[in-house]
PDB file of C-alpha atoms in Angstrom:
ATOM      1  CA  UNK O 775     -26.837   3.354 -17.239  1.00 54.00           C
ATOM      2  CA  UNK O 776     -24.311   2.982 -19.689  1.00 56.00           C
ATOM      3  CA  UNK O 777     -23.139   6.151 -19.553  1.00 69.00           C
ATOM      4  CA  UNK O 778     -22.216   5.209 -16.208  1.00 63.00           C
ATOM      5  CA  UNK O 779     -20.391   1.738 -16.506  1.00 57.00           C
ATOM      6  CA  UNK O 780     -18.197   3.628 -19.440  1.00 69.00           C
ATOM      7  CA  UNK O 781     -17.228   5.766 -16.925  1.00 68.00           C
ATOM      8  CA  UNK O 782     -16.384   3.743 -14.242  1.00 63.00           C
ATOM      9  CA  UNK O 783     -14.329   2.120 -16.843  1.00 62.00           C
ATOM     10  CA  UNK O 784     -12.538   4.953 -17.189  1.00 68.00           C
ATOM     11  CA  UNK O 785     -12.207   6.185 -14.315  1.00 66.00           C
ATOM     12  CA  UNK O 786     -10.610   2.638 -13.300  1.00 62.00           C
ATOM     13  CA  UNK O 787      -8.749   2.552 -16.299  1.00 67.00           C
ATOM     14  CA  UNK O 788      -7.180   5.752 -15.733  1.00 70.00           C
ATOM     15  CA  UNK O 789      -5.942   5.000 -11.775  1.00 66.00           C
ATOM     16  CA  UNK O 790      -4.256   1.859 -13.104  1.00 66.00           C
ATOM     17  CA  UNK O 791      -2.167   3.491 -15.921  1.00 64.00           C
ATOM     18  CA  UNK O 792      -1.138   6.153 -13.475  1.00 65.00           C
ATOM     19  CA  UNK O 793      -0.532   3.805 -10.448  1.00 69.00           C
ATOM     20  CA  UNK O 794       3.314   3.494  -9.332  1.00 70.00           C
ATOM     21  CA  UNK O 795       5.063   0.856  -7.926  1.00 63.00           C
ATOM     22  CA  UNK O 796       6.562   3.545  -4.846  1.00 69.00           C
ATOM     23  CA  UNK O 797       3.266   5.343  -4.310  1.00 73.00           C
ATOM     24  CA  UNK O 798       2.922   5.715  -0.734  1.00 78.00           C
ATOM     25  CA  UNK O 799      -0.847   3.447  -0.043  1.00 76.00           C
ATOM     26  CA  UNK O 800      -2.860   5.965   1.612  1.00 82.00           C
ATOM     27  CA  UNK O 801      -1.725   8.518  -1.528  1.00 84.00           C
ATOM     28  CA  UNK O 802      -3.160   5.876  -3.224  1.00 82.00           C
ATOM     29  CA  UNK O 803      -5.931   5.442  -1.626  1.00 85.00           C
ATOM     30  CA  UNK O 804      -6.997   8.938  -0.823  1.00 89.00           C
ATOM     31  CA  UNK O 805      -6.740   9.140  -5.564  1.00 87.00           C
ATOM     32  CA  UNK O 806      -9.121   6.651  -5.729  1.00 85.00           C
ATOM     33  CA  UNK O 807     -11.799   8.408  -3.037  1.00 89.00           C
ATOM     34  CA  UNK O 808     -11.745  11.275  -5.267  1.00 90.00           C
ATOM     35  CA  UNK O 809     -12.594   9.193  -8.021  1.00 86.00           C
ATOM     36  CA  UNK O 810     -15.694   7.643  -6.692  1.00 86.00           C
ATOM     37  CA  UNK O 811     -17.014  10.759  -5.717  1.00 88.00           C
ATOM     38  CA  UNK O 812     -16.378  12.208  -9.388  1.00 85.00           C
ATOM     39  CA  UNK O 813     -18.715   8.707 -10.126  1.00 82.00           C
ATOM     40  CA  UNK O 814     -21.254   9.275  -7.819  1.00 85.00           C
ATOM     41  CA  UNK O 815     -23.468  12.597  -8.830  1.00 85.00           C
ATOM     42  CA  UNK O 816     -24.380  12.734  -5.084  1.00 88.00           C
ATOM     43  CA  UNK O 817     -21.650  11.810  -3.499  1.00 92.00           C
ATOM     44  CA  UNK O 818     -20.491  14.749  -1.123  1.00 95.00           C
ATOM     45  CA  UNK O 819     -17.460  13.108   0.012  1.00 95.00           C
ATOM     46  CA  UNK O 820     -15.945   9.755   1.130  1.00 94.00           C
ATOM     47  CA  UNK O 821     -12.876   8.306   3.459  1.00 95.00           C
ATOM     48  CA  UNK O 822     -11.147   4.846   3.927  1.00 91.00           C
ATOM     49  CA  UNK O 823     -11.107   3.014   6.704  1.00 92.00           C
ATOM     50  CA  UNK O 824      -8.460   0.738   6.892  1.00 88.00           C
ATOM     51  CA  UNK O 825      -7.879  -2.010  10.154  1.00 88.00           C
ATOM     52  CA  UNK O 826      -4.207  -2.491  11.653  1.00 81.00           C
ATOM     53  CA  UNK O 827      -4.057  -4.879  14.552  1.00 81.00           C
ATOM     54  CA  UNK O 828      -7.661  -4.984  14.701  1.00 86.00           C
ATOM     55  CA  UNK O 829      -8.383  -1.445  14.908  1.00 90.00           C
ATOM     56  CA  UNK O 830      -9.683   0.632  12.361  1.00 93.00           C
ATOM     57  CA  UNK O 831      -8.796   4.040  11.511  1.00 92.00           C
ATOM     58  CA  UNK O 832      -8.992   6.548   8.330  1.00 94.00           C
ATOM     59  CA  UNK O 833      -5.850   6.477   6.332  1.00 90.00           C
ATOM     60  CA  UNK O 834      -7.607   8.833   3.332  1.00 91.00           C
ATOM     61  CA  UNK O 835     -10.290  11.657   3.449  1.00 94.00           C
ATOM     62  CA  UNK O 836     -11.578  13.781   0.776  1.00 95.00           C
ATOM     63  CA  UNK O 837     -12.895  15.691   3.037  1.00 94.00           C
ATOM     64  CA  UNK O 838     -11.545  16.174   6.632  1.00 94.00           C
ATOM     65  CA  UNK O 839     -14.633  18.060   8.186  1.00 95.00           C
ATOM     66  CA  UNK O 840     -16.585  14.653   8.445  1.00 95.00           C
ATOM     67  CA  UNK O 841     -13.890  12.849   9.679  1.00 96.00           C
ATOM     68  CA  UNK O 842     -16.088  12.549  12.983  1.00 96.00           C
ATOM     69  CA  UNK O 843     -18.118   9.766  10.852  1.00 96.00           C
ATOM     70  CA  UNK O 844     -15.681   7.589  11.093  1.00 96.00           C
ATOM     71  CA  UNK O 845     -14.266   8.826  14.662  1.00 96.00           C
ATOM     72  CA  UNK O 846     -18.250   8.274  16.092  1.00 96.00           C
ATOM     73  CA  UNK O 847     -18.098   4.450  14.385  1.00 96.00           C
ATOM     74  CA  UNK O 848     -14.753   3.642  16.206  1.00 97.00           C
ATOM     75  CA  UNK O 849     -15.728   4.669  19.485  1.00 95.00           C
ATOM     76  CA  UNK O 850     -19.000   2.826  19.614  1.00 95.00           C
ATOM     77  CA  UNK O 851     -17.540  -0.130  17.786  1.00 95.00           C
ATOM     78  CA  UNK O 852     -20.323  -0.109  15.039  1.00 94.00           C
ATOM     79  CA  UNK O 853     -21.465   1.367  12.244  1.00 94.00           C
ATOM     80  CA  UNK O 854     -22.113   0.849   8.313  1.00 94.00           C
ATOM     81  CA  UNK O 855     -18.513   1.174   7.565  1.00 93.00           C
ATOM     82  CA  UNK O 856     -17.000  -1.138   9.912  1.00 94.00           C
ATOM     83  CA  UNK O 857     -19.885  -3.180   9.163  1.00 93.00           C
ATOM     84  CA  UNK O 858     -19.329  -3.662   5.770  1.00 91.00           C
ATOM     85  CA  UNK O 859     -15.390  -4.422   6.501  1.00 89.00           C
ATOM     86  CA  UNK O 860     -16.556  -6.807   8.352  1.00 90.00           C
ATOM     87  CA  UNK O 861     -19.235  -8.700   6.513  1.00 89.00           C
ATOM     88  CA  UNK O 862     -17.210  -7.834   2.901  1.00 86.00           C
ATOM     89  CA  UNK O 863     -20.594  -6.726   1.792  1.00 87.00           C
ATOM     90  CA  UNK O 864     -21.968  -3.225   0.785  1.00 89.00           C
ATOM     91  CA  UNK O 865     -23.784  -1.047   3.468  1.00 92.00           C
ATOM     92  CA  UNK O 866     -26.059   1.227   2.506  1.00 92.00           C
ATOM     93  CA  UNK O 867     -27.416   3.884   5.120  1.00 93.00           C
ATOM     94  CA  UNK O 868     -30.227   6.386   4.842  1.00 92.00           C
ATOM     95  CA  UNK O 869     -30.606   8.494   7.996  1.00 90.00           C
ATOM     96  CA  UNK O 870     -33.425   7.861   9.050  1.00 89.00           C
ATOM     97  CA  UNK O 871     -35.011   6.432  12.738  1.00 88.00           C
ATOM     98  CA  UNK O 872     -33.917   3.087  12.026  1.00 89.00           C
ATOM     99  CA  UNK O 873     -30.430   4.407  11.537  1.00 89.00           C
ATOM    100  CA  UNK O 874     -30.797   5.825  14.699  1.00 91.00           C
ATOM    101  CA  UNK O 875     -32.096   3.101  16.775  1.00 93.00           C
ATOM    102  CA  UNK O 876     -29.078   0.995  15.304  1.00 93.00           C
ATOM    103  CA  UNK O 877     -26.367   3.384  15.714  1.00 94.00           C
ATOM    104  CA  UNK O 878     -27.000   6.252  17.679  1.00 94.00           C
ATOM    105  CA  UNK O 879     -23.539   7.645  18.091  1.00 94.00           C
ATOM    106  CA  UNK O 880     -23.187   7.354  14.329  1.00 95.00           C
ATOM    107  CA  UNK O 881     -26.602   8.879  13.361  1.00 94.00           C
ATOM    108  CA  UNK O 882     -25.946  11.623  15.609  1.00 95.00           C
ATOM    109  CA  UNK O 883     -22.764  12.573  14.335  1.00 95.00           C
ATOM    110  CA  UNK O 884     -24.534  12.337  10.822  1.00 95.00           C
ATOM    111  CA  UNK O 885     -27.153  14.627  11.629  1.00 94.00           C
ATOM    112  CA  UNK O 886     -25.200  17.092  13.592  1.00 94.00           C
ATOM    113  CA  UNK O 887     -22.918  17.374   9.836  1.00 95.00           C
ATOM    114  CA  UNK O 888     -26.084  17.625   7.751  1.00 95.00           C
ATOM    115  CA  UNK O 889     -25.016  13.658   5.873  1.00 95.00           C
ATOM    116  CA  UNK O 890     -28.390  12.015   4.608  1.00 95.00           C
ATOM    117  CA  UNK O 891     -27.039   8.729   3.428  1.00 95.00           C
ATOM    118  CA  UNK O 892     -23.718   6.797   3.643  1.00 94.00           C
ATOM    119  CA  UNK O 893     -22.737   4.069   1.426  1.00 94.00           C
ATOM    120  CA  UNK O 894     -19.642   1.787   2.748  1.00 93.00           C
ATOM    121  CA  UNK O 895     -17.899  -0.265   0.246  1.00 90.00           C
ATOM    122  CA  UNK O 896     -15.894  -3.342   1.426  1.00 88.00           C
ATOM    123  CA  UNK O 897     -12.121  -2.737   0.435  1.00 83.00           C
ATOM    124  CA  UNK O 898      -8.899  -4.884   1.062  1.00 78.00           C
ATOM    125  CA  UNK O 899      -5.670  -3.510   0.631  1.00 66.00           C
ATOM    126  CA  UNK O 900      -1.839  -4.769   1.524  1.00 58.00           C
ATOM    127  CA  UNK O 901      -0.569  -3.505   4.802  1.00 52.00           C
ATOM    128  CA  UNK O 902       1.965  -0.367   3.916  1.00 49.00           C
ATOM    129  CA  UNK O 903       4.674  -2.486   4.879  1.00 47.00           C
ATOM    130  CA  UNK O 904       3.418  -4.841   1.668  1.00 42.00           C
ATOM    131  CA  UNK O 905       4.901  -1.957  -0.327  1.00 43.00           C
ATOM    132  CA  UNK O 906       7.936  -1.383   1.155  1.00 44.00           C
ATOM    133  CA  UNK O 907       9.438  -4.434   2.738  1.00 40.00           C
ATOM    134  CA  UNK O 908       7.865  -8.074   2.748  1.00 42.00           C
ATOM    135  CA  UNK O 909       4.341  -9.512   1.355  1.00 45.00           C
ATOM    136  CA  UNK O 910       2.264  -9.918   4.092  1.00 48.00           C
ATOM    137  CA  UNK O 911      -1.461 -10.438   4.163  1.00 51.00           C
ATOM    138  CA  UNK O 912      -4.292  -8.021   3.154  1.00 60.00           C
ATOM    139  CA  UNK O 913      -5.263  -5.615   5.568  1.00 65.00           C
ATOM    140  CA  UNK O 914      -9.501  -5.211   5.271  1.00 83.00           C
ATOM    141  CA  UNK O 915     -11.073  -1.692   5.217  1.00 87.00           C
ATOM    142  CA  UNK O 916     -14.046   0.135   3.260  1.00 90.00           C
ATOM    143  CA  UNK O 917     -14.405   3.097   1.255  1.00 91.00           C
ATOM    144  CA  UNK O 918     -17.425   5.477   2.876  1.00 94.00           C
ATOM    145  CA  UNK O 919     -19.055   7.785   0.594  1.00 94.00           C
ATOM    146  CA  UNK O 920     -21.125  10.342   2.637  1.00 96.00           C
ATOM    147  CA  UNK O 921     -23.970  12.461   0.764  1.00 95.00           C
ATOM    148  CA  UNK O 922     -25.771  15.280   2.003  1.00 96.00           C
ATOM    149  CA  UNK O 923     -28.691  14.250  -0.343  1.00 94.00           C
ATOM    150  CA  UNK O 924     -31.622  11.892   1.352  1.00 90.00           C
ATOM    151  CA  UNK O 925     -32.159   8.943  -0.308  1.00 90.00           C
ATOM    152  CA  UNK O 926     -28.595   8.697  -2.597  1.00 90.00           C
ATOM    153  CA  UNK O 927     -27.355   6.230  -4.147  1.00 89.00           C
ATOM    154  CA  UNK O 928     -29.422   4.201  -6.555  1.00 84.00           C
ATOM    155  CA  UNK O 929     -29.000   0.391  -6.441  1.00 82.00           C
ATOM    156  CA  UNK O 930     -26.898   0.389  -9.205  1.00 79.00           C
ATOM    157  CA  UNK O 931     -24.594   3.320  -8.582  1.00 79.00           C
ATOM    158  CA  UNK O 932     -23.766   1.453  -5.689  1.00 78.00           C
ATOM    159  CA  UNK O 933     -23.060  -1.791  -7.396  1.00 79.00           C
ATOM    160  CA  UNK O 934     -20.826   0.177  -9.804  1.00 80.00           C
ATOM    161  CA  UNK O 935     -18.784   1.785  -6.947  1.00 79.00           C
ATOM    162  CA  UNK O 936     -18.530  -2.064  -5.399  1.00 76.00           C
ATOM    163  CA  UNK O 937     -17.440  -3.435  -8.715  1.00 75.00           C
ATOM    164  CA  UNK O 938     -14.796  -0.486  -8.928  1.00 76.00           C
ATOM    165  CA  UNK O 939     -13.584  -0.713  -5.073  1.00 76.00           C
ATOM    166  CA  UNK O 940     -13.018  -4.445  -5.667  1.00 71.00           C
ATOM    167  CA  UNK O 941     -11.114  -4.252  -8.995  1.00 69.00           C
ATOM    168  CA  UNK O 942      -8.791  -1.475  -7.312  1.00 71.00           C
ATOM    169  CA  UNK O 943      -8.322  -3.622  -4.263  1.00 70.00           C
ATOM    170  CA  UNK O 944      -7.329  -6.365  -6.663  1.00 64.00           C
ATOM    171  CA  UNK O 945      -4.790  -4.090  -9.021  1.00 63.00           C
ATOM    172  CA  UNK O 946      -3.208  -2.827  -5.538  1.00 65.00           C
ATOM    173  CA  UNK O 947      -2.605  -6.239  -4.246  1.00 62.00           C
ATOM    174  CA  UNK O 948      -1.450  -7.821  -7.601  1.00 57.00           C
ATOM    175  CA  UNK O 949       0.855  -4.560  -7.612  1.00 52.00           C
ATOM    176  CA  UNK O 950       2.143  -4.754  -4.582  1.00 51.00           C
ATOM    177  CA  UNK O 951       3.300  -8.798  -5.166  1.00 56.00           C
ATOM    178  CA  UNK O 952       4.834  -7.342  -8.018  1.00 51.00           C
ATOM    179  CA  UNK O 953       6.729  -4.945  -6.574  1.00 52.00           C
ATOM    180  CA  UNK O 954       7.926  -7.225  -3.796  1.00 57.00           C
ATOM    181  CA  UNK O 955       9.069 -10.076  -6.571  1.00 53.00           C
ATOM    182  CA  UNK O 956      10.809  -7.163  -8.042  1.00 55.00           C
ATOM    183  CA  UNK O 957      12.661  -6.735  -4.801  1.00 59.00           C
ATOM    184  CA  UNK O 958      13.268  -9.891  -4.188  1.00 64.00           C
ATOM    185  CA  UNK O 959      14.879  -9.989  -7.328  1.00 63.00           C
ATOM    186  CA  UNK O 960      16.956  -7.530  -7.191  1.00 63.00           C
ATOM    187  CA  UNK O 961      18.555  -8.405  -3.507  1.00 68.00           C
ATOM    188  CA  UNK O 962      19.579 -11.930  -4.902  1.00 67.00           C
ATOM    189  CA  UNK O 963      21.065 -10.282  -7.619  1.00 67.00           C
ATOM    190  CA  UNK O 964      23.141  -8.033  -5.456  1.00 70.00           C
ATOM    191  CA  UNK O 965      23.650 -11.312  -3.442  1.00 68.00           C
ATOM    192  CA  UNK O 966      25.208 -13.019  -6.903  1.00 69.00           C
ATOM    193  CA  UNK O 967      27.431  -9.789  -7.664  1.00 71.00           C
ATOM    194  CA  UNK O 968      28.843  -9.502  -4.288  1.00 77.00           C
ATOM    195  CA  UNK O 969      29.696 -13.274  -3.662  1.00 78.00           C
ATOM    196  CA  UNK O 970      31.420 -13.445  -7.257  1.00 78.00           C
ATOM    197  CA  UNK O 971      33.177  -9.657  -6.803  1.00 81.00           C
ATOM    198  CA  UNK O 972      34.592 -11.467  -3.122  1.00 83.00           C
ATOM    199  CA  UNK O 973      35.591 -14.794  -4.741  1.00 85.00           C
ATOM    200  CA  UNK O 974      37.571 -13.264  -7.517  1.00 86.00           C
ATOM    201  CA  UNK O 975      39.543 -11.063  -4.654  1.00 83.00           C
ATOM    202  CA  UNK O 976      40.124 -13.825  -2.491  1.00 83.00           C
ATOM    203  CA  UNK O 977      41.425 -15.261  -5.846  1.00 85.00           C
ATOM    204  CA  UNK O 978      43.789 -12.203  -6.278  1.00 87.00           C
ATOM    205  CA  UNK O 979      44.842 -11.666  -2.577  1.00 83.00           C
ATOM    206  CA  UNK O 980      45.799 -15.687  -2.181  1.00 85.00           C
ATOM    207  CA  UNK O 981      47.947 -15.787  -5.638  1.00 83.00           C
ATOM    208  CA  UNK O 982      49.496 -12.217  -4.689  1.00 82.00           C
ATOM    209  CA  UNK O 983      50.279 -13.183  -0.993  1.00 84.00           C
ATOM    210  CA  UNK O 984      50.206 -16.769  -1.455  1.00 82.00           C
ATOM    211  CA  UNK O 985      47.693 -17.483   0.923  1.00 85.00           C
ATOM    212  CA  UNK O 986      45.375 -19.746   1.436  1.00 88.00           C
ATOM    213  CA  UNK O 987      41.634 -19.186   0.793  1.00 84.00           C
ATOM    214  CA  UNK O 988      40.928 -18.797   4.302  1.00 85.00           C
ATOM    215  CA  UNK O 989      43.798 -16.777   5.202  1.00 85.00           C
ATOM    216  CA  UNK O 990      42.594 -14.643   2.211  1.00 84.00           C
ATOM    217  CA  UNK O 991      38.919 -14.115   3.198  1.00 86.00           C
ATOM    218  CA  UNK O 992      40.658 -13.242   6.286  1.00 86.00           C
ATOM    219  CA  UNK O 993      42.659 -10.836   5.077  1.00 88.00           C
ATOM    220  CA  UNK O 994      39.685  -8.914   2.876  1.00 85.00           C
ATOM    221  CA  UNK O 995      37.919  -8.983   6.378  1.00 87.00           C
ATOM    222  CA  UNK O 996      40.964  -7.363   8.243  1.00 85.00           C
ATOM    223  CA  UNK O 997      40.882  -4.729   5.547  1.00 84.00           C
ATOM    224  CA  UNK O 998      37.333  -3.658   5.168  1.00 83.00           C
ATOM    225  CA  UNK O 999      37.399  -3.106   9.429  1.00 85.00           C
ATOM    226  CA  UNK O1000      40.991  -0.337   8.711  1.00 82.00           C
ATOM    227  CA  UNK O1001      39.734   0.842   6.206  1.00 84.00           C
ATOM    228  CA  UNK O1002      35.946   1.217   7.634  1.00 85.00           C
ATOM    229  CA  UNK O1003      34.660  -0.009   3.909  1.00 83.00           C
ATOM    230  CA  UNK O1004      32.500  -2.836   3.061  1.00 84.00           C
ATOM    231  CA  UNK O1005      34.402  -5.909   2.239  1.00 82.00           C
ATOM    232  CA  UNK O1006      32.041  -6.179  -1.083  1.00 82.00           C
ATOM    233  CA  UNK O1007      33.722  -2.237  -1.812  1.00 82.00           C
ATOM    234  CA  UNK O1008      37.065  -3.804  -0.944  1.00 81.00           C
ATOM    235  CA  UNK O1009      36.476  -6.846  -3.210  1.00 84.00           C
ATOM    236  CA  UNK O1010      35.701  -4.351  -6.462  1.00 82.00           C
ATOM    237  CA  UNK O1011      38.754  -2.719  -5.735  1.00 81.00           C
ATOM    238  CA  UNK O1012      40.916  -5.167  -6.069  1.00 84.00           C
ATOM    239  CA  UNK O1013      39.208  -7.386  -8.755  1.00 80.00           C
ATOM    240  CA  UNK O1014      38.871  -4.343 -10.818  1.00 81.00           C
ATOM    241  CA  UNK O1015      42.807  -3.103 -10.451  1.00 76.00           C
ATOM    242  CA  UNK O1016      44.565  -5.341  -7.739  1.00 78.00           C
ATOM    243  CA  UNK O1017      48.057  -3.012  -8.730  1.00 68.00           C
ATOM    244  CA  UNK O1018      45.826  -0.451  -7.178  1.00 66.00           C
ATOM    245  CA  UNK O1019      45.880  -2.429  -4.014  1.00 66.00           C
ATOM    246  CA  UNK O1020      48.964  -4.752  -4.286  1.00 70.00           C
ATOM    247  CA  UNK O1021      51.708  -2.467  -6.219  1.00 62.00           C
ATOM    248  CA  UNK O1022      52.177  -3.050  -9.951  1.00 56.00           C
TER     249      UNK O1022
END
């Protein structure tokens, strides 16, 4: 048993040293699938199923041939892993005639692959837009690990693989808020350079043509729509050599 909790620890330890800021989330994602299944001696394969305007789809796969796991739960609306998105609870499935009577599109699908027990993981990730543009609120999912082994899945490999889905979910998000302070950040301070860079050319342009500071801002406008520049790119220009622009 400990053998196993080191190397969960590891295994998470090693995903969050490697994680970047710009990985795309179902790159991500589809990283830490393979890492469960290198946990889980009879794991066979897994995928994540991640909900965007209520529906749910798979955004990573380890395996694409049992894709039609998932495909089977989403047509029938049920089955462990949208269960377990739903209740934020672990599902574990063995395939066997109670599996059958609960979710018969899912148990056939199962059978027809040769999968002998599924164990769905609640997950909850930022939306992809999180990463890229604005915080905005967790989208929820699960991991599904699919064996081809009856009976897999021990009680407490499958409270390690919980533990480890919810630390990544919480290292994504907490990564994600940092990467969108970090942007946030940055814009204002682009905001601070370009209002100073245009106030210290409408400085320039009023002493040099003795206008006033309307008149000037006026005038930087007028030249950034001839020239087809920005009027921040106009506004360097002449705070950094207004001869340049002006004559000596």
């Amino acid at each position: 048993m400990m053998d196993q909790f080191r190397d969960t620890a590891s295994a998470l330890r090693e995903l969050t040293e490697s994680m970047r800021l710009d990985e795309p989330r179902d790159e991500l994602l589809e990283r830490v699938a393979k890492k469960v299944i290198g946990l889980l001696p009879g794991a066979d394969a897994a995928t994540v199923t991640l909900y965007s305007d209520g529906e749910p789809s798979t955004v990573a796969a380890t395996d694409e041939s049992l894709l039609p796991l998932d495909k089977a739960q989403y047509s029938a609306d049920e089955g462990p892993c949208l269960k377990a998105a739903e209740s934020g609870s672990i599902v574990r499935t063995l395939l066997d005639a109670d599996a059958t009577a609960r979710w018969p599109d899912f148990a056939a699908a199962a059978d027809q692959l040769g999968v002998r027990t599924a164990l769905a993981c609640p997950l909850f990730v930022p939306d992809e837009s999180h990463f890229k543009r604005r915080e905005t609120e967790p989208l929820t999912g699960a991991l599904n690990v699919w064996s081809f082994e009856e009976n897999a899945f021990d009680p407490v490999e499958a409270a390690l693989v919980a533990m480890f889905t919810s630390a990544i979910s919480a290292i994504i998000l907490t990564a994600s808020r940092w990467a969108a302070a970090e942007r946030q950040a940055e814009t204002l301070v682009a905001a601070l350079e370009t209002r100073d860079a245009i106030a210290t050319a409408k400085g320039i342009v009023m002493a040099r043509l003795e206008l006033n500071a309307e008149e000037a801002f006026r005038w930087l406008t007028e030249a950034s729509q001839h020239t087809n520049r920005k009027i921040r790119e106009i506004s360097v220009l002449i705070a950094e050599d207004p001869g340049a622009v002006f004559g000596r």
